[in-house]
Amino acid sequence: MSFVFYILATLTVAGALAAVLLKNTVHCALALTVAFAGLALLFLNLDAQFAGFAQILVYIGAVAILVVFAILLTKGSETPKDGVFSRTWLAGLAVAAAVFAVLGWAVIQTANLLPSSAPTPTVTVQQIGQALVGRYVLPLEIVAVLLTAAMIGAVIIAMHEKDGVK
Amino acid sequence: MTPLAGYLLIAALLFSIGLAGALTRRNAILVLIGIELMLNAANLNLIAFWRYGPHPEALTGMMFAIFSIAVAAAEAAVGLGLVIQIHRHAKTTDLDQMNRMKG
């Protein structure tokens, strides 16, 4: 376990914790951006350069901005008077803790069976591109259709209907 | 501890934090933020297994993660559009106050 990994893991987990714990919604969105950046750096640390930069472009560049826009459009930055957590927060926390306990137990139990080291894969963007238009061309086309449908759907759902005009 | 186990533990922790956020927050946008964190934790698992798996040159885990990022982007766009429309309709994004299905 390298020193860099611990720094990046701390950054990512701290960002994620702040994103779900802070009271102000805008601060949550900014903390979420920190968590996304930490994840992108973890991807780069795993020698997955393409996925790391795709993570920066898609999540920090698009999803975080979308979240901020949604907060602005819904006046969500106002902190509610009666707390930010749901009435059933204890049950939710218990479920999340149970999930983490099971996942952590499974990882710890099998830690000795996991490969301890692997040679650094030399994957170029050219190989990824050739795989995308070769072996994975059908999923690529389906994702293209899905993104188009999602974009049209999001615009139609969020479109403002004038009174009397449907 | 092996590096792969470390990455898996971090991914499990991120998933649990996202799940806790999605289950305990009242604001619908914060619930979507929690879901995004869970999807990212899954992506970290995919990339970690790709890196330490037997055949990284086959690019299977990497492709899975890239398609997962694309699907998550579509999910975020539709989800936030729905939140905006619900806010316009119900004048709130507080999930505890949304207890009717009838408009």
CSV table of C-alpha atoms in Angstrom, one decimal:
chain,number,residue,atom,x,y,z
A,1,MET,CA,0.0,0.0,0.0
A,2,SER,CA,1.6,3.2,-1.1
A,3,PHE,CA,1.6,6.5,0.6
A,4,VAL,CA,-0.2,8.1,-2.4
A,5,PHE,CA,-3.1,5.7,-2.0
A,6,TYR,CA,-3.7,6.7,1.6
A,7,ILE,CA,-3.7,10.4,0.8
A,8,LEU,CA,-6.1,9.9,-2.1
A,9,ALA,CA,-8.4,7.5,-0.1
A,10,THR,CA,-8.5,10.0,2.7
A,11,LEU,CA,-9.4,12.8,0.3
A,12,THR,CA,-12.1,10.8,-1.4
A,13,VAL,CA,-13.7,9.5,1.8
A,14,ALA,CA,-13.6,13.0,3.4
A,15,GLY,CA,-15.2,14.5,0.4
A,16,ALA,CA,-17.9,11.8,0.3
A,17,LEU,CA,-18.6,12.2,4.1
A,18,ALA,CA,-18.9,16.0,3.7
A,19,ALA,CA,-21.2,15.6,0.7
A,20,VAL,CA,-23.7,13.6,2.8
A,21,LEU,CA,-23.3,15.4,6.1
A,22,LEU,CA,-23.1,19.1,5.5
A,23,LYS,CA,-26.2,21.2,6.0
A,24,ASN,CA,-25.9,23.6,3.1
A,25,THR,CA,-26.8,21.9,-0.2
A,26,VAL,CA,-24.4,24.0,-2.2
A,27,HIS,CA,-21.5,23.0,0.1
A,28,CYS,CA,-22.7,19.3,-0.4
A,29,ALA,CA,-22.3,19.8,-4.2
A,30,LEU,CA,-18.8,21.2,-3.8
A,31,ALA,CA,-17.8,18.4,-1.4
A,32,LEU,CA,-19.2,15.9,-4.0
A,33,THR,CA,-16.9,17.5,-6.6
A,34,VAL,CA,-13.9,16.9,-4.2
A,35,ALA,CA,-15.0,13.2,-3.9
A,36,PHE,CA,-15.3,12.9,-7.7
A,37,ALA,CA,-11.8,14.4,-8.1
A,38,GLY,CA,-10.4,12.0,-5.5
A,39,LEU,CA,-11.9,9.1,-7.4
A,40,ALA,CA,-10.4,10.3,-10.7
A,41,LEU,CA,-7.0,10.5,-9.0
A,42,LEU,CA,-7.6,6.9,-7.7
A,43,PHE,CA,-8.3,5.8,-11.3
A,44,LEU,CA,-5.1,7.5,-12.4
A,45,ASN,CA,-3.3,5.7,-9.6
A,46,LEU,CA,-4.6,2.4,-10.9
A,47,ASP,CA,-3.1,3.2,-14.4
A,48,ALA,CA,-6.5,3.7,-15.9
A,49,GLN,CA,-5.7,7.0,-17.5
A,50,PHE,CA,-8.7,7.1,-19.9
A,51,ALA,CA,-11.2,6.2,-17.2
A,52,GLY,CA,-9.6,8.9,-14.9
A,53,PHE,CA,-9.9,11.7,-17.5
A,54,ALA,CA,-13.4,10.5,-18.5
A,55,GLN,CA,-14.3,10.7,-14.8
A,56,ILE,CA,-13.0,14.3,-14.6
A,57,LEU,CA,-14.8,15.3,-17.8
A,58,VAL,CA,-18.2,13.6,-17.1
A,59,TYR,CA,-18.5,13.9,-13.3
A,60,ILE,CA,-16.7,17.1,-12.4
A,61,GLY,CA,-17.5,18.8,-15.8
A,62,ALA,CA,-21.1,17.7,-16.2
A,63,VAL,CA,-22.7,16.0,-13.3
A,64,ALA,CA,-21.5,18.4,-10.6
A,65,ILE,CA,-22.6,21.3,-12.8
A,66,LEU,CA,-26.0,19.7,-13.3
A,67,VAL,CA,-26.4,19.2,-9.5
A,68,VAL,CA,-25.5,22.9,-8.9
A,69,PHE,CA,-28.1,24.0,-11.5
A,70,ALA,CA,-30.7,21.8,-10.0
A,71,ILE,CA,-30.0,23.3,-6.5
A,72,LEU,CA,-30.3,26.8,-7.9
A,73,LEU,CA,-33.6,26.0,-9.8
A,74,THR,CA,-35.2,24.4,-6.8
A,75,LYS,CA,-34.0,26.9,-4.2
A,76,GLY,CA,-32.5,23.9,-2.4
A,77,SER,CA,-29.8,25.9,-0.8
A,78,GLU,CA,-32.1,27.1,2.0
A,79,THR,CA,-31.5,24.9,5.0
A,80,PRO,CA,-34.8,23.6,6.3
A,81,LYS,CA,-35.8,24.5,9.8
A,82,ASP,CA,-36.5,21.0,11.1
A,83,GLY,CA,-33.1,19.5,10.2
A,84,VAL,CA,-31.7,18.0,7.0
A,85,PHE,CA,-32.1,14.4,8.0
A,86,SER,CA,-35.2,12.3,7.4
A,87,ARG,CA,-37.4,11.1,10.3
A,88,THR,CA,-36.2,7.5,9.6
A,89,TRP,CA,-32.5,8.4,9.6
A,90,LEU,CA,-31.6,5.8,12.3
A,91,ALA,CA,-33.0,2.9,10.2
A,92,GLY,CA,-31.1,4.2,7.1
A,93,LEU,CA,-27.9,4.6,9.0
A,94,ALA,CA,-28.3,1.0,10.4
A,95,VAL,CA,-28.9,-0.4,6.9
A,96,ALA,CA,-25.8,1.4,5.5
A,97,ALA,CA,-23.7,0.2,8.4
A,98,ALA,CA,-24.9,-3.3,7.9
A,99,VAL,CA,-24.0,-3.2,4.2
A,100,PHE,CA,-20.6,-1.9,5.0
A,101,ALA,CA,-20.1,-4.6,7.6
A,102,VAL,CA,-21.0,-7.3,5.1
A,103,LEU,CA,-18.8,-5.9,2.3
A,104,GLY,CA,-15.9,-5.2,4.6
A,105,TRP,CA,-16.1,-8.7,6.1
A,106,ALA,CA,-16.2,-10.3,2.6
A,107,VAL,CA,-13.1,-8.3,1.5
A,108,ILE,CA,-11.2,-9.0,4.7
A,109,GLN,CA,-12.0,-12.7,4.5
A,110,THR,CA,-10.8,-13.1,1.0
A,111,ALA,CA,-7.8,-10.6,1.2
A,112,ASN,CA,-5.3,-13.5,1.2
A,113,LEU,CA,-6.7,-14.9,-2.0
A,114,LEU,CA,-6.5,-11.6,-3.9
A,115,PRO,CA,-3.5,-11.1,-6.2
A,116,SER,CA,-1.0,-9.0,-4.4
A,117,SER,CA,0.7,-7.4,-7.4
A,118,ALA,CA,0.3,-7.3,-11.1
A,119,PRO,CA,2.5,-5.9,-13.9
A,120,THR,CA,1.5,-2.4,-15.0
A,121,PRO,CA,-0.8,-2.8,-18.0
A,122,THR,CA,0.2,-0.8,-21.0
A,123,VAL,CA,-3.1,0.3,-22.5
A,124,THR,CA,-3.1,3.1,-24.9
A,125,VAL,CA,-6.1,5.3,-25.9
A,126,GLN,CA,-5.7,3.9,-29.4
A,127,GLN,CA,-6.3,0.4,-28.1
A,128,ILE,CA,-9.4,1.6,-26.2
A,129,GLY,CA,-10.7,3.4,-29.3
A,130,GLN,CA,-10.2,0.3,-31.5
A,131,ALA,CA,-12.0,-1.9,-28.9
A,132,LEU,CA,-14.8,0.6,-28.8
A,133,VAL,CA,-15.4,0.5,-32.5
A,134,GLY,CA,-14.5,-3.2,-32.8
A,135,ARG,CA,-15.6,-5.7,-30.2
A,136,TYR,CA,-17.7,-3.2,-28.2
A,137,VAL,CA,-19.4,-1.4,-31.1
A,138,LEU,CA,-22.9,-2.7,-30.2
A,139,PRO,CA,-22.8,-1.5,-26.6
A,140,LEU,CA,-21.4,1.8,-27.8
A,141,GLU,CA,-24.3,2.3,-30.2
A,142,ILE,CA,-26.8,1.4,-27.5
A,143,VAL,CA,-25.2,3.9,-25.1
A,144,ALA,CA,-25.5,6.5,-27.8
A,145,VAL,CA,-29.2,5.8,-28.2
A,146,LEU,CA,-29.6,5.8,-24.4
A,147,LEU,CA,-27.8,9.2,-24.0
A,148,THR,CA,-30.0,10.7,-26.8
A,149,ALA,CA,-33.2,9.3,-25.2
A,150,ALA,CA,-32.1,10.5,-21.8
A,151,MET,CA,-31.3,14.0,-23.1
A,152,ILE,CA,-34.6,14.4,-24.9
A,153,GLY,CA,-36.4,12.9,-21.9
A,154,ALA,CA,-34.7,15.2,-19.4
A,155,VAL,CA,-35.6,18.3,-21.6
A,156,ILE,CA,-39.2,17.2,-21.9
A,157,ILE,CA,-39.6,16.4,-18.2
A,158,ALA,CA,-38.0,19.7,-17.0
A,159,MET,CA,-39.7,21.8,-19.7
A,160,HIS,CA,-41.9,24.5,-18.3
A,161,GLU,CA,-45.5,24.2,-19.3
A,162,LYS,CA,-47.4,27.5,-19.8
A,163,ASP,CA,-50.9,27.7,-18.4
A,164,GLY,CA,-53.4,26.2,-20.8
A,165,VAL,CA,-50.7,25.0,-23.2
A,166,LYS,CA,-49.9,21.3,-22.8
B,1,MET,CA,-3.1,-5.9,3.1
B,2,THR,CA,-2.8,-6.1,-0.6
B,3,PRO,CA,-3.5,-3.0,-2.8
B,4,LEU,CA,-6.6,-4.6,-4.3
B,5,ALA,CA,-8.1,-5.2,-0.9
B,6,GLY,CA,-7.4,-1.6,0.0
B,7,TYR,CA,-9.2,-0.4,-3.1
B,8,LEU,CA,-12.1,-2.7,-2.4
B,9,LEU,CA,-12.4,-1.5,1.1
B,10,ILE,CA,-12.4,2.1,0.0
B,11,ALA,CA,-15.1,1.3,-2.6
B,12,ALA,CA,-17.2,-0.4,0.1
B,13,LEU,CA,-16.8,2.6,2.4
B,14,LEU,CA,-17.9,5.0,-0.4
B,15,PHE,CA,-20.8,2.8,-1.3
B,16,SER,CA,-22.0,2.7,2.3
B,17,ILE,CA,-21.6,6.5,2.7
B,18,GLY,CA,-23.6,7.0,-0.5
B,19,LEU,CA,-26.3,4.6,0.7
B,20,ALA,CA,-26.4,6.3,4.1
B,21,GLY,CA,-26.8,9.7,2.3
B,22,ALA,CA,-29.5,8.3,0.0
B,23,LEU,CA,-31.5,6.8,2.9
B,24,THR,CA,-31.2,9.6,5.5
B,25,ARG,CA,-31.3,12.9,3.7
B,26,ARG,CA,-34.6,14.7,3.2
B,27,ASN,CA,-33.6,16.8,0.1
B,28,ALA,CA,-34.2,14.9,-3.2
B,29,ILE,CA,-31.0,16.3,-4.7
B,30,LEU,CA,-29.0,15.0,-1.8
B,31,VAL,CA,-30.5,11.5,-2.4
B,32,LEU,CA,-29.3,11.7,-6.0
B,33,ILE,CA,-25.9,12.7,-4.8
B,34,GLY,CA,-25.8,9.6,-2.6
B,35,ILE,CA,-26.8,7.5,-5.6
B,36,GLU,CA,-24.0,9.0,-7.7
B,37,LEU,CA,-21.5,8.1,-4.9
B,38,MET,CA,-22.7,4.5,-5.0
B,39,LEU,CA,-22.3,4.3,-8.8
B,40,ASN,CA,-18.8,5.7,-8.4
B,41,ALA,CA,-17.9,3.1,-5.8
B,42,ALA,CA,-19.0,0.4,-8.2
B,43,ASN,CA,-16.8,2.0,-10.9
B,44,LEU,CA,-13.8,2.0,-8.6
B,45,ASN,CA,-14.3,-1.7,-8.0
B,46,LEU,CA,-14.5,-2.4,-11.7
B,47,ILE,CA,-11.3,-0.4,-12.4
B,48,ALA,CA,-9.4,-2.1,-9.5
B,49,PHE,CA,-10.4,-5.6,-10.6
B,50,TRP,CA,-9.3,-4.6,-14.2
B,51,ARG,CA,-5.9,-3.4,-12.9
B,52,TYR,CA,-5.2,-6.5,-10.8
B,53,GLY,CA,-7.0,-9.1,-12.9
B,54,PRO,CA,-5.3,-11.7,-15.1
B,55,HIS,CA,-5.9,-10.1,-18.5
B,56,PRO,CA,-5.9,-6.3,-18.3
B,57,GLU,CA,-5.1,-6.1,-22.1
B,58,ALA,CA,-8.6,-7.5,-22.8
B,59,LEU,CA,-10.0,-4.2,-21.4
B,60,THR,CA,-13.2,-5.8,-20.1
B,61,GLY,CA,-13.3,-4.0,-16.7
B,62,MET,CA,-12.2,-0.7,-18.3
B,63,MET,CA,-15.0,-0.9,-20.9
B,64,PHE,CA,-17.5,-1.8,-18.2
B,65,ALA,CA,-16.5,1.3,-16.2
B,66,ILE,CA,-16.7,3.6,-19.2
B,67,PHE,CA,-20.2,2.4,-20.1
B,68,SER,CA,-21.1,2.7,-16.5
B,69,ILE,CA,-20.0,6.3,-16.4
B,70,ALA,CA,-22.1,7.0,-19.5
B,71,VAL,CA,-25.2,5.4,-18.1
B,72,ALA,CA,-24.7,7.3,-14.8
B,73,ALA,CA,-24.5,10.6,-16.7
B,74,ALA,CA,-27.9,9.8,-18.4
B,75,GLU,CA,-29.3,8.8,-15.0
B,76,ALA,CA,-28.2,12.1,-13.4
B,77,ALA,CA,-29.7,14.2,-16.2
B,78,VAL,CA,-33.1,12.4,-16.0
B,79,GLY,CA,-33.1,12.3,-12.2
B,80,LEU,CA,-32.4,16.0,-11.8
B,81,GLY,CA,-35.0,16.9,-14.5
B,82,LEU,CA,-37.5,14.9,-12.4
B,83,VAL,CA,-36.5,16.8,-9.2
B,84,ILE,CA,-36.9,20.1,-11.0
B,85,GLN,CA,-40.4,19.1,-12.2
B,86,ILE,CA,-41.4,17.8,-8.8
B,87,HIS,CA,-40.3,21.0,-7.2
B,88,ARG,CA,-42.4,23.0,-9.7
B,89,HIS,CA,-45.4,20.8,-8.9
B,90,ALA,CA,-45.1,20.4,-5.2
B,91,LYS,CA,-43.1,23.6,-4.3
B,92,THR,CA,-40.7,21.5,-2.2
B,93,THR,CA,-37.9,19.0,-2.6
B,94,ASP,CA,-38.4,17.6,0.9
B,95,LEU,CA,-39.0,13.9,0.5
B,96,ASP,CA,-40.8,13.7,3.9
B,97,GLN,CA,-43.5,16.0,2.7
B,98,MET,CA,-44.1,14.1,-0.5
B,99,ASN,CA,-46.6,11.6,0.9
B,100,ARG,CA,-49.3,11.7,-1.8
B,101,MET,CA,-49.3,10.1,-5.2
B,102,LYS,CA,-52.2,12.2,-6.4
B,103,GLY,CA,-51.2,15.5,-7.8
